[in-house]
DNA sequence: ATGATTGCTGCAATCGTTTGCAAACTCTCG
DNA sequence: CGAGAGTTTGCAAACGATTGCAGCAATCAT
């Protein structure tokens, strides 16, 4: 590994001058600068970030923790974060917590040793406590909030998105609408349920407990929840289902198929969160699409801009709008 | 940030002793050790990896470059890598090259400054040249090879996988089988085409140029390629299609639908690479599944074991087997 | 011509950790 | 009691970069 001293020797200057020529060009004479730059290039010099980070006490490193990198939503979000980070010369450490608070703890400790300048995190249920591991670190929460005071957040307008989806079903004539809800420990799930309730209320449809089944945001849970509602006696059975996320929607699709129901003739289905297969399945699924890439990109930009400021910044909170994409999985309820 | 000196003061020993107590316990007296450990714990001491890395000239860092983190195959692979890395105390930098050699260059430079100990890479078309940026680094290529001498690789047995898929179609009675192939610059695409040819040859079916259309491994390219073959006059048109990867299979599905053909009654479809939607679409897609997670996990384990050895290691190459998952998108050809 | 100013460069200290070496201490045994 | 061996500890020098300070030369004003 070429170091600054090698460049210095070749350019016949001191290491200090090399450092300055490369990082603060205006401080060194043009002719010297050129000699240094040339020597550096010739040797293929790359500054040692460890040494630099140690001395400058900054790493240009960001941490990103998502709960499930395999979910397209998270992968997309991660890409947005990385693209934004790269634009500003930051590098990001990506960790996958798998929704496990204990993994989150471990990764936070690991991360801390690398002196990150900021953290972007999709919280788990224990994030509020876990953040104690990294005191003083600037944190932005993505997608969900942990309720930790003082942290910034970039979220999606879940209430409005869910309400819009359910309104769509209501407009088609549905009155018995079931919701496959996510776990109440996750803020997005709570908000989407709230949107569902608001839509019902606005339409004067009474809220019914039996038409809400809770899953775990996974396919398996979605399958069970959907099945539970669809096995109600025919006259109580929902004519439409609203799934709280795409994984559970996948489970719902499987359940619906197993019960031999046809979409959308016998049952309408709308889901939160768009995916590749939503467009490819037959019939294509009507969904509430989230701006996942923008979410990540924006969050990262926000984080970096906060890092740039001297004085402490008020905790900011951003909500991005969703978009209802009407495809063909929702239709008027069957006549009887 | 608590440093070793703080711990030393609290435990009333020198910094050297703290360092030894924490990293080479057998070198310090039990009572001292305990005092140090206790002090460290009490202060919440976390070693500064930058300083340590600088001094020991090792970072416990690995680089991972994939060409498309949004593709489930890559995301899964990345997860395998990370899980294995974590098990051994390594951290991984994830980069996304988007198939762009120039991004790859940039990221390699960036990575180099952090003194990674190894690199796992899904090569692009220029990887062979680009690897010159990181001389001496231990490299493992994943999924594809770049032809660089001396690098290790962990791959999938594409030839056998593709052959198996096409044999399946032949067994069903197909004789006119089209292949939506990937770009010839990518080794996996070449190998899968080879498998296709081998299967035909073994069955005594002559290879025909017009039944191979090349896409770009993306949906768009798959759509065009499929369409091109399916618009041949009826008696020349393939009765089955084999897609070289899942993205192109998605394009093919769309093309088939646009042409109003039914799967599998009028056209059979088999694809390389399993995905979520392959199982969810109607009819579920028959695919050649790749052990993506294992690929990443194994590659990372291999890399780490190589790093552990002193003497230079012979370039190793691993091939993992694929699995044909028969679902319902392939059936006997229509009778005429 | 002199002193002040400016621009450029190098010296040396620093970031937090590890580690070779030697000093200090403990223990054993003649 | 003291030599020798074996432990345990601390000192100080690294690792590779950045930066405050001071020195030096060139330029400018008077």
Tab-separated table of N, CA, C and O in Angstrom, chain B residues 207-266:
chain	number	residue	atom	x	y	z
B	207	UNK	N	-30.116	-27.877	-33.457
B	207	UNK	CA	-30.103	-26.520	-32.914
B	207	UNK	C	-30.484	-25.531	-34.008
B	207	UNK	O	-30.025	-25.638	-35.139
B	208	UNK	N	-31.352	-24.593	-33.685
B	208	UNK	CA	-31.769	-23.602	-34.681
B	208	UNK	C	-31.543	-22.201	-34.142
B	208	UNK	O	-32.064	-21.837	-33.101
B	209	UNK	N	-30.870	-21.411	-34.931
B	209	UNK	CA	-30.561	-20.028	-34.526
B	209	UNK	C	-31.797	-19.221	-34.179
B	209	UNK	O	-31.815	-18.434	-33.243
B	210	UNK	N	-32.836	-19.385	-34.995
B	210	UNK	CA	-34.003	-18.516	-34.805
B	210	UNK	C	-34.744	-18.802	-33.504
B	210	UNK	O	-35.637	-18.078	-33.129
B	211	UNK	N	-34.396	-19.929	-32.904
B	211	UNK	CA	-35.056	-20.237	-31.631
B	211	UNK	C	-34.220	-19.805	-30.412
B	211	UNK	O	-34.447	-20.242	-29.296
B	212	UNK	N	-33.248	-19.009	-30.695
B	212	UNK	CA	-32.523	-18.394	-29.588
B	212	UNK	C	-32.575	-16.886	-29.796
B	212	UNK	O	-32.147	-16.387	-30.835
B	213	UNK	N	-33.163	-16.175	-28.834
B	213	UNK	CA	-33.191	-14.716	-28.922
B	213	UNK	C	-32.476	-14.173	-27.691
B	213	UNK	O	-32.670	-14.667	-26.588
B	214	UNK	N	-31.658	-13.184	-27.925
B	214	UNK	CA	-30.844	-12.684	-26.822
B	214	UNK	C	-31.446	-11.443	-26.185
B	214	UNK	O	-31.827	-10.503	-26.876
B	215	UNK	N	-31.566	-11.488	-24.878
B	215	UNK	CA	-32.049	-10.322	-24.128
B	215	UNK	C	-30.915	-9.757	-23.305
B	215	UNK	O	-29.758	-10.117	-23.480
B	216	UNK	N	-31.247	-8.882	-22.387
B	216	UNK	CA	-30.214	-8.218	-21.603
B	216	UNK	C	-30.303	-8.590	-20.122
B	216	UNK	O	-29.829	-7.869	-19.267
B	217	UNK	N	-30.957	-9.696	-19.861
B	217	UNK	CA	-31.184	-10.130	-18.474
B	217	UNK	C	-32.191	-9.248	-17.744
B	217	UNK	O	-32.340	-9.356	-16.529
B	218	UNK	N	-32.843	-8.368	-18.461
B	218	UNK	CA	-33.866	-7.505	-17.859
B	218	UNK	C	-35.236	-7.857	-18.430
B	218	UNK	O	-35.327	-8.480	-19.478
B	219	UNK	N	-36.260	-7.382	-17.766
B	219	UNK	CA	-37.622	-7.665	-18.209
B	219	UNK	C	-37.858	-7.219	-19.644
B	219	UNK	O	-38.368	-7.977	-20.474
B	220	UNK	N	-37.466	-5.988	-19.919
B	220	UNK	CA	-37.660	-5.411	-21.240
B	220	UNK	C	-37.075	-6.305	-22.335
B	220	UNK	O	-37.735	-6.623	-23.319
B	221	UNK	N	-35.844	-6.724	-22.131
B	221	UNK	CA	-35.178	-7.561	-23.112
B	221	UNK	C	-35.859	-8.915	-23.256
B	221	UNK	O	-35.954	-9.471	-24.352
B	222	UNK	N	-36.342	-9.429	-22.141
B	222	UNK	CA	-37.034	-10.707	-22.176
B	222	UNK	C	-38.327	-10.600	-22.966
B	222	UNK	O	-38.689	-11.494	-23.732
B	223	UNK	N	-38.990	-9.477	-22.768
B	223	UNK	CA	-40.242	-9.243	-23.482
B	223	UNK	C	-39.993	-9.257	-24.990
B	223	UNK	O	-40.644	-9.975	-25.738
B	224	UNK	N	-39.015	-8.479	-25.394
B	224	UNK	CA	-38.706	-8.390	-26.822
B	224	UNK	C	-38.284	-9.730	-27.403
B	224	UNK	O	-38.753	-10.143	-28.466
B	225	UNK	N	-37.405	-10.399	-26.689
B	225	UNK	CA	-36.893	-11.668	-27.188
B	225	UNK	C	-38.017	-12.692	-27.335
B	225	UNK	O	-38.130	-13.377	-28.353
B	226	UNK	N	-38.859	-12.772	-26.326
B	226	UNK	CA	-39.964	-13.731	-26.382
B	226	UNK	C	-40.889	-13.402	-27.538
B	226	UNK	O	-41.290	-14.263	-28.327
B	227	UNK	N	-41.200	-12.150	-27.637
B	227	UNK	CA	-42.111	-11.699	-28.670
B	227	UNK	C	-41.578	-12.051	-30.057
B	227	UNK	O	-42.318	-12.511	-30.932
B	228	UNK	N	-40.308	-11.812	-30.224
B	228	UNK	CA	-39.664	-12.094	-31.499
B	228	UNK	C	-39.874	-13.551	-31.912
B	228	UNK	O	-40.248	-13.839	-33.052
B	229	UNK	N	-39.721	-14.463	-30.964
B	229	UNK	CA	-39.881	-15.880	-31.312
B	229	UNK	C	-41.337	-16.279	-31.470
B	229	UNK	O	-41.685	-17.099	-32.307
B	230	UNK	N	-42.179	-15.661	-30.680
B	230	UNK	CA	-43.587	-16.061	-30.702
B	230	UNK	C	-44.345	-15.484	-31.883
B	230	UNK	O	-45.482	-15.865	-32.163
B	231	UNK	N	-43.708	-14.548	-32.575
B	231	UNK	CA	-44.384	-13.973	-33.733
B	231	UNK	C	-43.977	-14.666	-35.030
B	231	UNK	O	-44.366	-14.243	-36.112
B	232	UNK	N	-43.206	-15.728	-34.896
B	232	UNK	CA	-42.881	-16.531	-36.070
B	232	UNK	C	-44.169	-17.184	-36.569
B	232	UNK	O	-45.131	-17.330	-35.817
B	233	UNK	N	-44.205	-17.570	-37.835
B	233	UNK	CA	-45.390	-18.286	-38.350
B	233	UNK	C	-45.681	-19.500	-37.474
B	233	UNK	O	-44.762	-20.128	-36.956
B	234	UNK	N	-46.946	-19.806	-37.343
B	234	UNK	CA	-47.386	-20.825	-36.390
B	234	UNK	C	-46.581	-22.113	-36.437
B	234	UNK	O	-46.187	-22.649	-35.404
B	235	UNK	N	-46.320	-22.599	-37.646
B	235	UNK	CA	-45.648	-23.894	-37.729
B	235	UNK	C	-44.165	-23.824	-37.367
B	235	UNK	O	-43.526	-24.847	-37.189
B	236	UNK	N	-43.627	-22.593	-37.280
B	236	UNK	CA	-42.223	-22.473	-36.875
B	236	UNK	C	-42.097	-22.024	-35.434
B	236	UNK	O	-41.015	-22.037	-34.860
B	237	UNK	N	-43.180	-21.594	-34.894
B	237	UNK	CA	-43.150	-20.996	-33.559
B	237	UNK	C	-42.852	-22.048	-32.496
B	237	UNK	O	-43.380	-23.152	-32.547
B	238	UNK	N	-41.995	-21.726	-31.531
B	238	UNK	CA	-41.698	-22.679	-30.460
B	238	UNK	C	-42.963	-23.017	-29.673
B	238	UNK	O	-43.859	-22.180	-29.532
B	239	UNK	N	-43.014	-24.214	-29.180
B	239	UNK	CA	-44.152	-24.601	-28.328
B	239	UNK	C	-43.784	-24.456	-26.865
B	239	UNK	O	-44.615	-24.615	-25.990
B	240	UNK	N	-42.505	-24.169	-26.634
B	240	UNK	CA	-42.070	-23.956	-25.256
B	240	UNK	C	-40.933	-22.948	-25.249
B	240	UNK	O	-40.169	-22.837	-26.206
B	241	UNK	N	-40.850	-22.227	-24.134
B	241	UNK	CA	-39.798	-21.226	-23.980
B	241	UNK	C	-39.015	-21.499	-22.706
B	241	UNK	O	-39.583	-21.861	-21.676
B	242	UNK	N	-37.697	-21.340	-22.834
B	242	UNK	CA	-36.852	-21.458	-21.655
B	242	UNK	C	-36.169	-20.103	-21.452
B	242	UNK	O	-35.447	-19.633	-22.328
B	243	UNK	N	-36.445	-19.476	-20.307
B	243	UNK	CA	-35.891	-18.145	-20.061
B	243	UNK	C	-34.631	-18.239	-19.212
B	243	UNK	O	-34.597	-18.961	-18.217
B	244	UNK	N	-33.619	-17.490	-19.587
B	244	UNK	CA	-32.300	-17.572	-18.957
B	244	UNK	C	-32.191	-16.978	-17.576
B	244	UNK	O	-31.262	-17.273	-16.833
B	245	UNK	N	-33.126	-16.131	-17.210
B	245	UNK	CA	-33.180	-15.688	-15.822
B	245	UNK	C	-34.590	-15.196	-15.490
B	245	UNK	O	-35.447	-15.112	-16.385
B	246	UNK	N	-34.810	-14.859	-14.257
B	246	UNK	CA	-36.181	-14.585	-13.847
B	246	UNK	C	-36.710	-13.259	-14.377
B	246	UNK	O	-37.899	-13.133	-14.683
B	247	UNK	N	-35.826	-12.288	-14.499
B	247	UNK	CA	-36.281	-10.997	-15.022
B	247	UNK	C	-36.816	-11.167	-16.438
B	247	UNK	O	-37.891	-10.679	-16.782
B	248	UNK	N	-36.048	-11.873	-17.239
B	248	UNK	CA	-36.475	-12.076	-18.618
B	248	UNK	C	-37.713	-12.964	-18.665
B	248	UNK	O	-38.553	-12.819	-19.537
B	249	UNK	N	-37.832	-13.854	-17.690
B	249	UNK	CA	-39.035	-14.686	-17.632
B	249	UNK	C	-40.253	-13.803	-17.385
B	249	UNK	O	-41.318	-14.005	-17.979
B	250	UNK	N	-40.078	-12.800	-16.528
B	250	UNK	CA	-41.182	-11.878	-16.272
B	250	UNK	C	-41.577	-11.188	-17.570
B	250	UNK	O	-42.768	-11.070	-17.899
B	251	UNK	N	-40.581	-10.745	-18.337
B	251	UNK	CA	-40.856	-10.124	-19.621
B	251	UNK	C	-41.575	-11.091	-20.541
B	251	UNK	O	-42.533	-10.729	-21.230
B	252	UNK	N	-41.133	-12.333	-20.518
B	252	UNK	CA	-41.737	-13.338	-21.383
B	252	UNK	C	-43.207	-13.551	-21.012
B	252	UNK	O	-44.074	-13.633	-21.886
B	253	UNK	N	-43.476	-13.602	-19.729
B	253	UNK	CA	-44.860	-13.783	-19.274
B	253	UNK	C	-45.732	-12.660	-19.823
B	253	UNK	O	-46.825	-12.891	-20.354
B	254	UNK	N	-45.221	-11.452	-19.724
B	254	UNK	CA	-45.966	-10.297	-20.226
B	254	UNK	C	-46.184	-10.392	-21.734
B	254	UNK	O	-47.284	-10.118	-22.240
B	255	UNK	N	-45.145	-10.812	-22.438
B	255	UNK	CA	-45.253	-10.938	-23.893
B	255	UNK	C	-46.291	-11.998	-24.254
B	255	UNK	O	-47.141	-11.799	-25.126
B	256	UNK	N	-46.216	-13.116	-23.552
B	256	UNK	CA	-47.143	-14.210	-23.817
B	256	UNK	C	-48.577	-13.768	-23.597
B	256	UNK	O	-49.482	-14.045	-24.381
B	257	UNK	N	-48.773	-13.018	-22.543
B	257	UNK	CA	-50.115	-12.507	-22.258
B	257	UNK	C	-50.583	-11.543	-23.331
B	257	UNK	O	-51.724	-11.610	-23.786
B	258	UNK	N	-49.667	-10.658	-23.728
B	258	UNK	CA	-50.045	-9.678	-24.741
B	258	UNK	C	-50.441	-10.357	-26.042
B	258	UNK	O	-51.273	-9.854	-26.793
B	259	UNK	N	-49.835	-11.499	-26.305
B	259	UNK	CA	-50.163	-12.218	-27.538
B	259	UNK	C	-51.381	-13.114	-27.345
B	259	UNK	O	-51.799	-13.823	-28.257
B	260	UNK	N	-51.912	-13.107	-26.142
B	260	UNK	CA	-53.129	-13.873	-25.876
B	260	UNK	C	-52.926	-15.369	-25.790
B	260	UNK	O	-53.871	-16.143	-25.981
B	261	UNK	N	-51.725	-15.796	-25.527
B	261	UNK	CA	-51.480	-17.243	-25.411
B	261	UNK	C	-51.672	-17.690	-23.976
B	261	UNK	O	-51.339	-16.949	-23.034
B	262	UNK	N	-52.164	-18.910	-23.817
B	262	UNK	CA	-52.361	-19.419	-22.474
B	262	UNK	C	-51.218	-20.351	-22.078
B	262	UNK	O	-50.769	-21.173	-22.868
B	263	UNK	N	-50.763	-20.180	-20.824
B	263	UNK	CA	-49.741	-21.051	-20.258
B	263	UNK	C	-50.456	-22.050	-19.363
B	263	UNK	O	-51.276	-21.617	-18.544
B	264	UNK	N	-50.195	-23.318	-19.448
B	264	UNK	CA	-49.267	-23.994	-20.350
B	264	UNK	C	-49.961	-24.612	-21.556
B	264	UNK	O	-49.294	-25.259	-22.349
B	265	UNK	N	-51.283	-24.388	-21.687
B	265	UNK	CA	-52.004	-25.082	-22.761
B	265	UNK	C	-51.420	-24.805	-24.143
B	265	UNK	O	-51.230	-25.712	-24.946
B	266	UNK	N	-51.170	-23.517	-24.402
B	266	UNK	CA	-50.689	-23.184	-25.734
B	266	UNK	C	-49.171	-22.994	-25.784
B	266	UNK	O	-48.555	-23.087	-26.839
